[in-house]
CSV table of C-alpha atoms in Angstrom, one decimal:
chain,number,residue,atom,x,y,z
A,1,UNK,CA,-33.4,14.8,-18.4
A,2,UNK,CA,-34.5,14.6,-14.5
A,3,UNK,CA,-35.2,11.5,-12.3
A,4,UNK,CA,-38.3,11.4,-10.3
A,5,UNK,CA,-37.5,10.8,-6.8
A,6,UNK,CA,-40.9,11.1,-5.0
A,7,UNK,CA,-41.6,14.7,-4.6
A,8,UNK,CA,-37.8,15.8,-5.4
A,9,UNK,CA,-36.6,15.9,-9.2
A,10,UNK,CA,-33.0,15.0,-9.7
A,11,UNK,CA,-31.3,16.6,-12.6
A,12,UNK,CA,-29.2,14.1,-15.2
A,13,UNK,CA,-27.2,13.6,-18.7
A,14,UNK,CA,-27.5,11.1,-20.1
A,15,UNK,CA,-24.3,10.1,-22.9
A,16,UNK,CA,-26.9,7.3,-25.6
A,17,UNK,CA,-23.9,5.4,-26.6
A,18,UNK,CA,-25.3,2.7,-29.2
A,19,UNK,CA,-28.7,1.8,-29.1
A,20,UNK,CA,-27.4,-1.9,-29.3
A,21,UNK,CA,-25.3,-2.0,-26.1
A,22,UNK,CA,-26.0,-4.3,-23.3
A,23,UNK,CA,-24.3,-3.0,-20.8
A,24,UNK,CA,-24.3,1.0,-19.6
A,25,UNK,CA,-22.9,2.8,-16.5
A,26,UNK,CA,-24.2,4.7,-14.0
A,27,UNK,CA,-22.0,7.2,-12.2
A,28,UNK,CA,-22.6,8.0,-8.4
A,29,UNK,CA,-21.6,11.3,-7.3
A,30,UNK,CA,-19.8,11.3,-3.7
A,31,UNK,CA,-18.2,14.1,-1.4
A,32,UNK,CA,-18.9,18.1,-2.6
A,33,UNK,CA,-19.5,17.4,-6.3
A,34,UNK,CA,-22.5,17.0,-9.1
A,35,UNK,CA,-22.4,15.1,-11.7
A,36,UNK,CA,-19.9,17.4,-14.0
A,37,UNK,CA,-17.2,16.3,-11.4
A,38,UNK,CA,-13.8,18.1,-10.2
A,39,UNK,CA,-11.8,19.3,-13.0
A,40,UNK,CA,-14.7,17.9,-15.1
A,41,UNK,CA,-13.8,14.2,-14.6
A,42,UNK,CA,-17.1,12.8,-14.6
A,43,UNK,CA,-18.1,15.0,-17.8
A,44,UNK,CA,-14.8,13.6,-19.8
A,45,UNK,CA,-15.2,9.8,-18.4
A,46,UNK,CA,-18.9,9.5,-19.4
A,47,UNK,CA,-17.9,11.3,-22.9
A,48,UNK,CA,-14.9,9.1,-23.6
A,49,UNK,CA,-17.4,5.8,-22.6
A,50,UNK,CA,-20.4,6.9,-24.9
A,51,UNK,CA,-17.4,7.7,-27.6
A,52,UNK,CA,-16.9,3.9,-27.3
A,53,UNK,CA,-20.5,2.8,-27.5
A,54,UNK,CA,-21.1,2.5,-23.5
A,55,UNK,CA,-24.0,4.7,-22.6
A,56,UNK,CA,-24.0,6.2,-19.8
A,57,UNK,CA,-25.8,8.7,-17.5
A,58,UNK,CA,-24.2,11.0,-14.4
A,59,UNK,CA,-26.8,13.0,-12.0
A,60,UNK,CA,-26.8,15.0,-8.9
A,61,UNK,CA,-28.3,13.2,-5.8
A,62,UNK,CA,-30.7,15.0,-3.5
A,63,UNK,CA,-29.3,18.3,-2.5
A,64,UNK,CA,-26.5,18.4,-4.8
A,65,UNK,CA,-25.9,20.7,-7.5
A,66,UNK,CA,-29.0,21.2,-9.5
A,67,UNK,CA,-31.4,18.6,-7.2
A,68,UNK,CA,-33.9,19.8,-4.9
A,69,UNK,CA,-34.2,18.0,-1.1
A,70,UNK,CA,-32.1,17.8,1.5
A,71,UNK,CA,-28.1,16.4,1.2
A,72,UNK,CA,-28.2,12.9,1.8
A,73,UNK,CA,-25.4,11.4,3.6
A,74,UNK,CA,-22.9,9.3,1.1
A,75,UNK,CA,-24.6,6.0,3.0
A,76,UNK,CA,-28.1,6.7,2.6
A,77,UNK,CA,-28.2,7.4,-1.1
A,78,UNK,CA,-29.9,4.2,-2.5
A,79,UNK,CA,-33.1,5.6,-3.5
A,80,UNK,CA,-30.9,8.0,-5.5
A,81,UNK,CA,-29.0,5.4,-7.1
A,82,UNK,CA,-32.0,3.5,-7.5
A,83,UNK,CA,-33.6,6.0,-9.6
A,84,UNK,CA,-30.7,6.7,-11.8
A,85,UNK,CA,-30.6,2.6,-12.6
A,86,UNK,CA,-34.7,3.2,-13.8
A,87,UNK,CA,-33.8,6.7,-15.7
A,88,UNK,CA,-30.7,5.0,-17.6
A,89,UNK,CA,-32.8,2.0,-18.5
A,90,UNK,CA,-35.9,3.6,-19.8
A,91,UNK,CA,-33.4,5.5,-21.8
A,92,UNK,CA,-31.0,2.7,-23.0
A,93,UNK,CA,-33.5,-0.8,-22.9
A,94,UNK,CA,-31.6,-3.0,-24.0
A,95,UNK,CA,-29.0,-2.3,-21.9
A,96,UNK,CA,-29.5,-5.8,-19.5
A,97,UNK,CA,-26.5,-5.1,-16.8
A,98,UNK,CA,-25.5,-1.5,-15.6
A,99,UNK,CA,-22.0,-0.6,-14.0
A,100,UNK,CA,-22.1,1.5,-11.1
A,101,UNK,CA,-18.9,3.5,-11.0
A,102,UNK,CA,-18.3,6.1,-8.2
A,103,UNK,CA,-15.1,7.9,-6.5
A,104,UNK,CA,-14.2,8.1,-3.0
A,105,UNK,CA,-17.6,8.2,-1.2
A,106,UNK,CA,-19.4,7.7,-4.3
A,107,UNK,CA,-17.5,4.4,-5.0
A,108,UNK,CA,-18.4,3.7,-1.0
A,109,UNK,CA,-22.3,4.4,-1.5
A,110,UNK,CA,-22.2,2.3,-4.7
A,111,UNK,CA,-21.0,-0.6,-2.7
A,112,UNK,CA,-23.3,-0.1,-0.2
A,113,UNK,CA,-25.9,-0.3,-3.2
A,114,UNK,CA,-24.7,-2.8,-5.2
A,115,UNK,CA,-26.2,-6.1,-3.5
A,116,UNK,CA,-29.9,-5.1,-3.2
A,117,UNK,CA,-30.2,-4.4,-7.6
A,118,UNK,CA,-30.1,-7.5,-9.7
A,119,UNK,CA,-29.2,-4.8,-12.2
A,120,UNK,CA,-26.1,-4.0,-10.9
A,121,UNK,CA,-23.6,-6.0,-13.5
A,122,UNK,CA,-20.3,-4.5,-12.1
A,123,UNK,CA,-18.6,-2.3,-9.9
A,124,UNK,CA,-15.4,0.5,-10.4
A,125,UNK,CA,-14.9,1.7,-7.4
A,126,UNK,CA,-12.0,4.5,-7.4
A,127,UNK,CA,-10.4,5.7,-4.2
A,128,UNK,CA,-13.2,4.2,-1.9
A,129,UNK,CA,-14.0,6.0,1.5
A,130,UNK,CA,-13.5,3.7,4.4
A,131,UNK,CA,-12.7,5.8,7.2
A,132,UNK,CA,-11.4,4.0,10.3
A,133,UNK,CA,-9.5,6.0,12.9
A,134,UNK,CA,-6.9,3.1,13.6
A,135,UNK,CA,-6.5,2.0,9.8
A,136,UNK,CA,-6.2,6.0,8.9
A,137,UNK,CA,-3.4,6.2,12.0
A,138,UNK,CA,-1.1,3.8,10.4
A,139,UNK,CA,-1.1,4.7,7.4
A,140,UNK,CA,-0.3,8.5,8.0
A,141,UNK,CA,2.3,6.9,10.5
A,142,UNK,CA,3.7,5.2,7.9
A,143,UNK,CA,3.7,7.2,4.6
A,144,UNK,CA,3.7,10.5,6.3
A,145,UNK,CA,5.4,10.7,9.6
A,146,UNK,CA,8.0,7.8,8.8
A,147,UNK,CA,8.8,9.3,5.7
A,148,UNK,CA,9.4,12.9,6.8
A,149,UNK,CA,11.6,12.1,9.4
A,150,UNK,CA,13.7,9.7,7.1
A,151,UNK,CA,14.1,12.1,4.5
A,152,UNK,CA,17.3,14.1,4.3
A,153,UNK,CA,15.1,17.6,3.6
A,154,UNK,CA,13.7,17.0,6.8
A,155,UNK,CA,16.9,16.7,8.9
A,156,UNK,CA,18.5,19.8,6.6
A,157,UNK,CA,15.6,22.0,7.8
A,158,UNK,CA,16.1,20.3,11.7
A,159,UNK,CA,19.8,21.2,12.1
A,160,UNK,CA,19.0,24.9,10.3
A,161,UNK,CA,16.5,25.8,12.8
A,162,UNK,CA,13.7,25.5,10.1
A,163,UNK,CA,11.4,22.3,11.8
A,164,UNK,CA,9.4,22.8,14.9
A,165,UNK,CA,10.3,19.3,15.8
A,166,UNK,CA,8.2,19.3,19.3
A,167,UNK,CA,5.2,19.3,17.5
A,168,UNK,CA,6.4,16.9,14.7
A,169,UNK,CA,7.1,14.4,17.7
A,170,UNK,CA,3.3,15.0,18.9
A,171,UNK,CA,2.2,14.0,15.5
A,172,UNK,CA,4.0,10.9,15.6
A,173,UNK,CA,2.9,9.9,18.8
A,174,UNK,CA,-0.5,10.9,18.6
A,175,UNK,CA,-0.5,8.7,15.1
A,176,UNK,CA,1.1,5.7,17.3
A,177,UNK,CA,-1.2,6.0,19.7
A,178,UNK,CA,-4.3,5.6,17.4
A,179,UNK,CA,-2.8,3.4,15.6
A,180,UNK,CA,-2.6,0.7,18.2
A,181,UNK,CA,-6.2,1.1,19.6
A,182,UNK,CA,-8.8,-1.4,18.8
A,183,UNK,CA,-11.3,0.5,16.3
A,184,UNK,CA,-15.1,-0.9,16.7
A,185,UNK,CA,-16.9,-0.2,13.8
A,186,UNK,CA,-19.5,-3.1,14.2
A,187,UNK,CA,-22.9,-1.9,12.6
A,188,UNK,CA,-21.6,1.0,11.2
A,189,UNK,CA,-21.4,1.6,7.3
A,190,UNK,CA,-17.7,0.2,7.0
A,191,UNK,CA,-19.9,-3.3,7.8
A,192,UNK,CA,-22.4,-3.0,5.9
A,193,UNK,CA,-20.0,-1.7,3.1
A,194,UNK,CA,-18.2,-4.8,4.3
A,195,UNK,CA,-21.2,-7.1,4.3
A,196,UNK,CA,-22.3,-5.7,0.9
A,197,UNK,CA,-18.6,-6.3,-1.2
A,198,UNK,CA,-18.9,-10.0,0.5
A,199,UNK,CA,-22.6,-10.6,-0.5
A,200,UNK,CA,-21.8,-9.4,-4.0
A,201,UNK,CA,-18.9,-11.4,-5.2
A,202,UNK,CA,-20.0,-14.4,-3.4
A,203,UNK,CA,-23.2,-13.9,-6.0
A,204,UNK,CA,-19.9,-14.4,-9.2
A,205,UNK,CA,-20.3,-10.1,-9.5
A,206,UNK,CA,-17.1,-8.5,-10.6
A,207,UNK,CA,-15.8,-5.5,-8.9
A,208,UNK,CA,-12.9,-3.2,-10.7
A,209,UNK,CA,-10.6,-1.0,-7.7
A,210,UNK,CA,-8.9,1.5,-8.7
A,211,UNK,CA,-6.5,2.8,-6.4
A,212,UNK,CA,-4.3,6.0,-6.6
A,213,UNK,CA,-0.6,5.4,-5.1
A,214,UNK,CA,-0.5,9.0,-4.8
A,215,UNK,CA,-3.6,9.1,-1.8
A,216,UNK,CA,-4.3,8.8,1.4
A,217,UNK,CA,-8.0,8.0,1.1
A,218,UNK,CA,-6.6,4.8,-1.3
A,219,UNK,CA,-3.8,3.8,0.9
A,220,UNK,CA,-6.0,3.4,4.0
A,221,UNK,CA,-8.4,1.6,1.8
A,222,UNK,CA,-6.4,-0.6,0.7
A,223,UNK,CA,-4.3,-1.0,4.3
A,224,UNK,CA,-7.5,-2.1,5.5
A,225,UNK,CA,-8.7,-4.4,2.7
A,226,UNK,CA,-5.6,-6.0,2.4
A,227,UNK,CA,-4.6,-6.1,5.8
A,228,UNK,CA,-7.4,-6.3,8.7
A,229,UNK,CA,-8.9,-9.3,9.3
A,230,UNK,CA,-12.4,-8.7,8.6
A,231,UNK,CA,-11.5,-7.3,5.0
A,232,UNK,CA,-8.9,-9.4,3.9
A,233,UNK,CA,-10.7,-12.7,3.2
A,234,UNK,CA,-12.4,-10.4,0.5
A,235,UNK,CA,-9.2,-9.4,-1.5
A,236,UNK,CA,-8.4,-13.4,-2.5
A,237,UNK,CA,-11.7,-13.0,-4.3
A,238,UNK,CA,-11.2,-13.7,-7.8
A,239,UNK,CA,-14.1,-11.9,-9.2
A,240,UNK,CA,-12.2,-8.5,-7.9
A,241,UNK,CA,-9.3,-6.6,-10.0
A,242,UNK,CA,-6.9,-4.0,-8.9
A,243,UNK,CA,-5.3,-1.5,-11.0
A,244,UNK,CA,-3.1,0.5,-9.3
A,245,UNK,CA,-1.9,4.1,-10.4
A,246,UNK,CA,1.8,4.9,-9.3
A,247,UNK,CA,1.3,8.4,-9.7
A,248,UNK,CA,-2.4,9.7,-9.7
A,249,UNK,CA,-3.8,11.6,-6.9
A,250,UNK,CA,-7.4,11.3,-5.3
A,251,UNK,CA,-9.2,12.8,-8.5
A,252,UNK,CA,-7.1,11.9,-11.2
A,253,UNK,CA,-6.6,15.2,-12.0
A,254,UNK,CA,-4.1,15.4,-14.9
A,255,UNK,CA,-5.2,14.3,-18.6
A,256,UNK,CA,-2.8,11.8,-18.5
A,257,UNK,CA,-4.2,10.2,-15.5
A,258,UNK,CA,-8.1,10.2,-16.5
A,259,UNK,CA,-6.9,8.7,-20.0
A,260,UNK,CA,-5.7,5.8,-18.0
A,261,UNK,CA,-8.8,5.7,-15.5
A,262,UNK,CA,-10.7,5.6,-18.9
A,263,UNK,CA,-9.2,2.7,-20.5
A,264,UNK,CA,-9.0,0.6,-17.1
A,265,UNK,CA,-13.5,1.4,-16.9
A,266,UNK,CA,-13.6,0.6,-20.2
A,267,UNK,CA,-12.0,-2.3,-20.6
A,268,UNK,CA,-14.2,-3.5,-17.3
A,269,UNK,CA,-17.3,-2.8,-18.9
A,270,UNK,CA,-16.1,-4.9,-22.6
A,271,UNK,CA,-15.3,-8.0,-20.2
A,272,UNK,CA,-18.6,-7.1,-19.1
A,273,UNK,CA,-20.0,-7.2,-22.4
A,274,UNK,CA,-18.5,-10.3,-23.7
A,275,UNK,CA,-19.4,-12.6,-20.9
């Protein structure tokens, strides 16, 4: 199928499901993908939901894959998103509540989203981008840097000649150094992604994150969420879950892992139903 999106078509699939389902998903394409996904991820996920009744529709956003226009940047995708809500509604009607599910900056945009569509039912938000220089700092200080130099490898390769440890010190300073500035990110999209997660549980929405232990992009996340003060009001909120991964990396890349990614967006979207 293809979405109208004013002069520009966006290509879609869209997974039917059961006719009699009342809640679908939408999945929101972020960083150099379309809507087949790395490794095929977003192909198997929408295949293993419609399998379980959920239907569900994946599409490339304006210059992505198969779409005409111009690329979009991640936070101005909400006429996109908006017109893959209309095409997996005229296609599913009784569907009352959609999911938005997205990965890294896909989960970010969907956030950004997810307050202005009284359609929006739920969020799974995988891996979300939140870049922030200072946040990003200590967490490569600390599961990086930190790491390496307590690790008896590293020390091994030291005393064997093997480590260029001038510029490992540099690293580790210059990840200090950013770490303990002050990072101003006041109107920029980390607010209104900010703004957004706030508006929408205070309004009873669930949100599902699902974090890789095995990734940066999840670890700064969550450092940040968890951690600074304007984000971690947000994670006493009751109407958000966290599944954690202790293996996965950024994409789930193994069978294993998108079997498990699966069952946790599944079992989201059945709460869903039930309520």
């Amino acid at each position: 199928m293809t979405l109208p999106l004013g002069d520009q078509r966006l290509p879609a699939i869209f997974h039917p499901g059961v006719s009699s389902s009342r809640v679908g998903v939408v999945i929101v394409v972020g960083g150099p993908q379309y809507r087949v996904g790395s490794h095929r991820q977003f192909l198997h996920l929408a295949r293993w939901l419609a399998a379980a009744g959920v239907p569900v529709l994946r599409f490339d956003a304006r210059g992505m894959g198969d779409a005409s226009g111009d690329k979009q940047p991640f936070d101005h995708l909400d006429e996109d998103i908006r017109a893959a809500l209309d095409g997996l509604c005229s296609r599913a009607p009784r569907v009352e509540g959609v999911v938005l599910w997205g990965l890294c900056d896909g989960a970010s945009a969907a956030l950004l989203y997810a307050d202005k569509d009284e359609r929006v039912a739920g969020l799974v938000l995988v891996n979300p981008w939140l870049e922030n220089v200072q946040s990003e700092a200590r967490t490569r200080l600390i599961h990086y840097y930190l790491k390496r130099l307590s690790s008896g490898g590293f020390w091994r390769k030291f005393i064997g000649g093997r480590v260029a440890i001038a510029d490992s010190l540099r690293g580790v300073g210059s990840a200090a150094r950013q770490a303990s500035t002050t990072g101003n990110e006041k109107g920029g999209y980390q607010q209104r992604m900010r703004d957004s997660f706030e508006a929408y549980t205070q309004k009873g929405q669930p949100v599902l994150l699902v974090l890789s232990a095995n990734d940066l992009t999840a670890k700064t996340f969550e450092r940040q969420y968890r951690s600074e003060p304007h984000w971690r009001h947000l994670s006493t909120s009751t109407r958000v879950s966290v599944e954690i991964h202790p293996e996965a990396d950024h994409t789930f890349s193994s069978s294993e892992w998108k079997a498990w990614l699966g069952d946790c967006t599944l079992a989201f979207v059945k709460r869903l139903s039930r309520s």
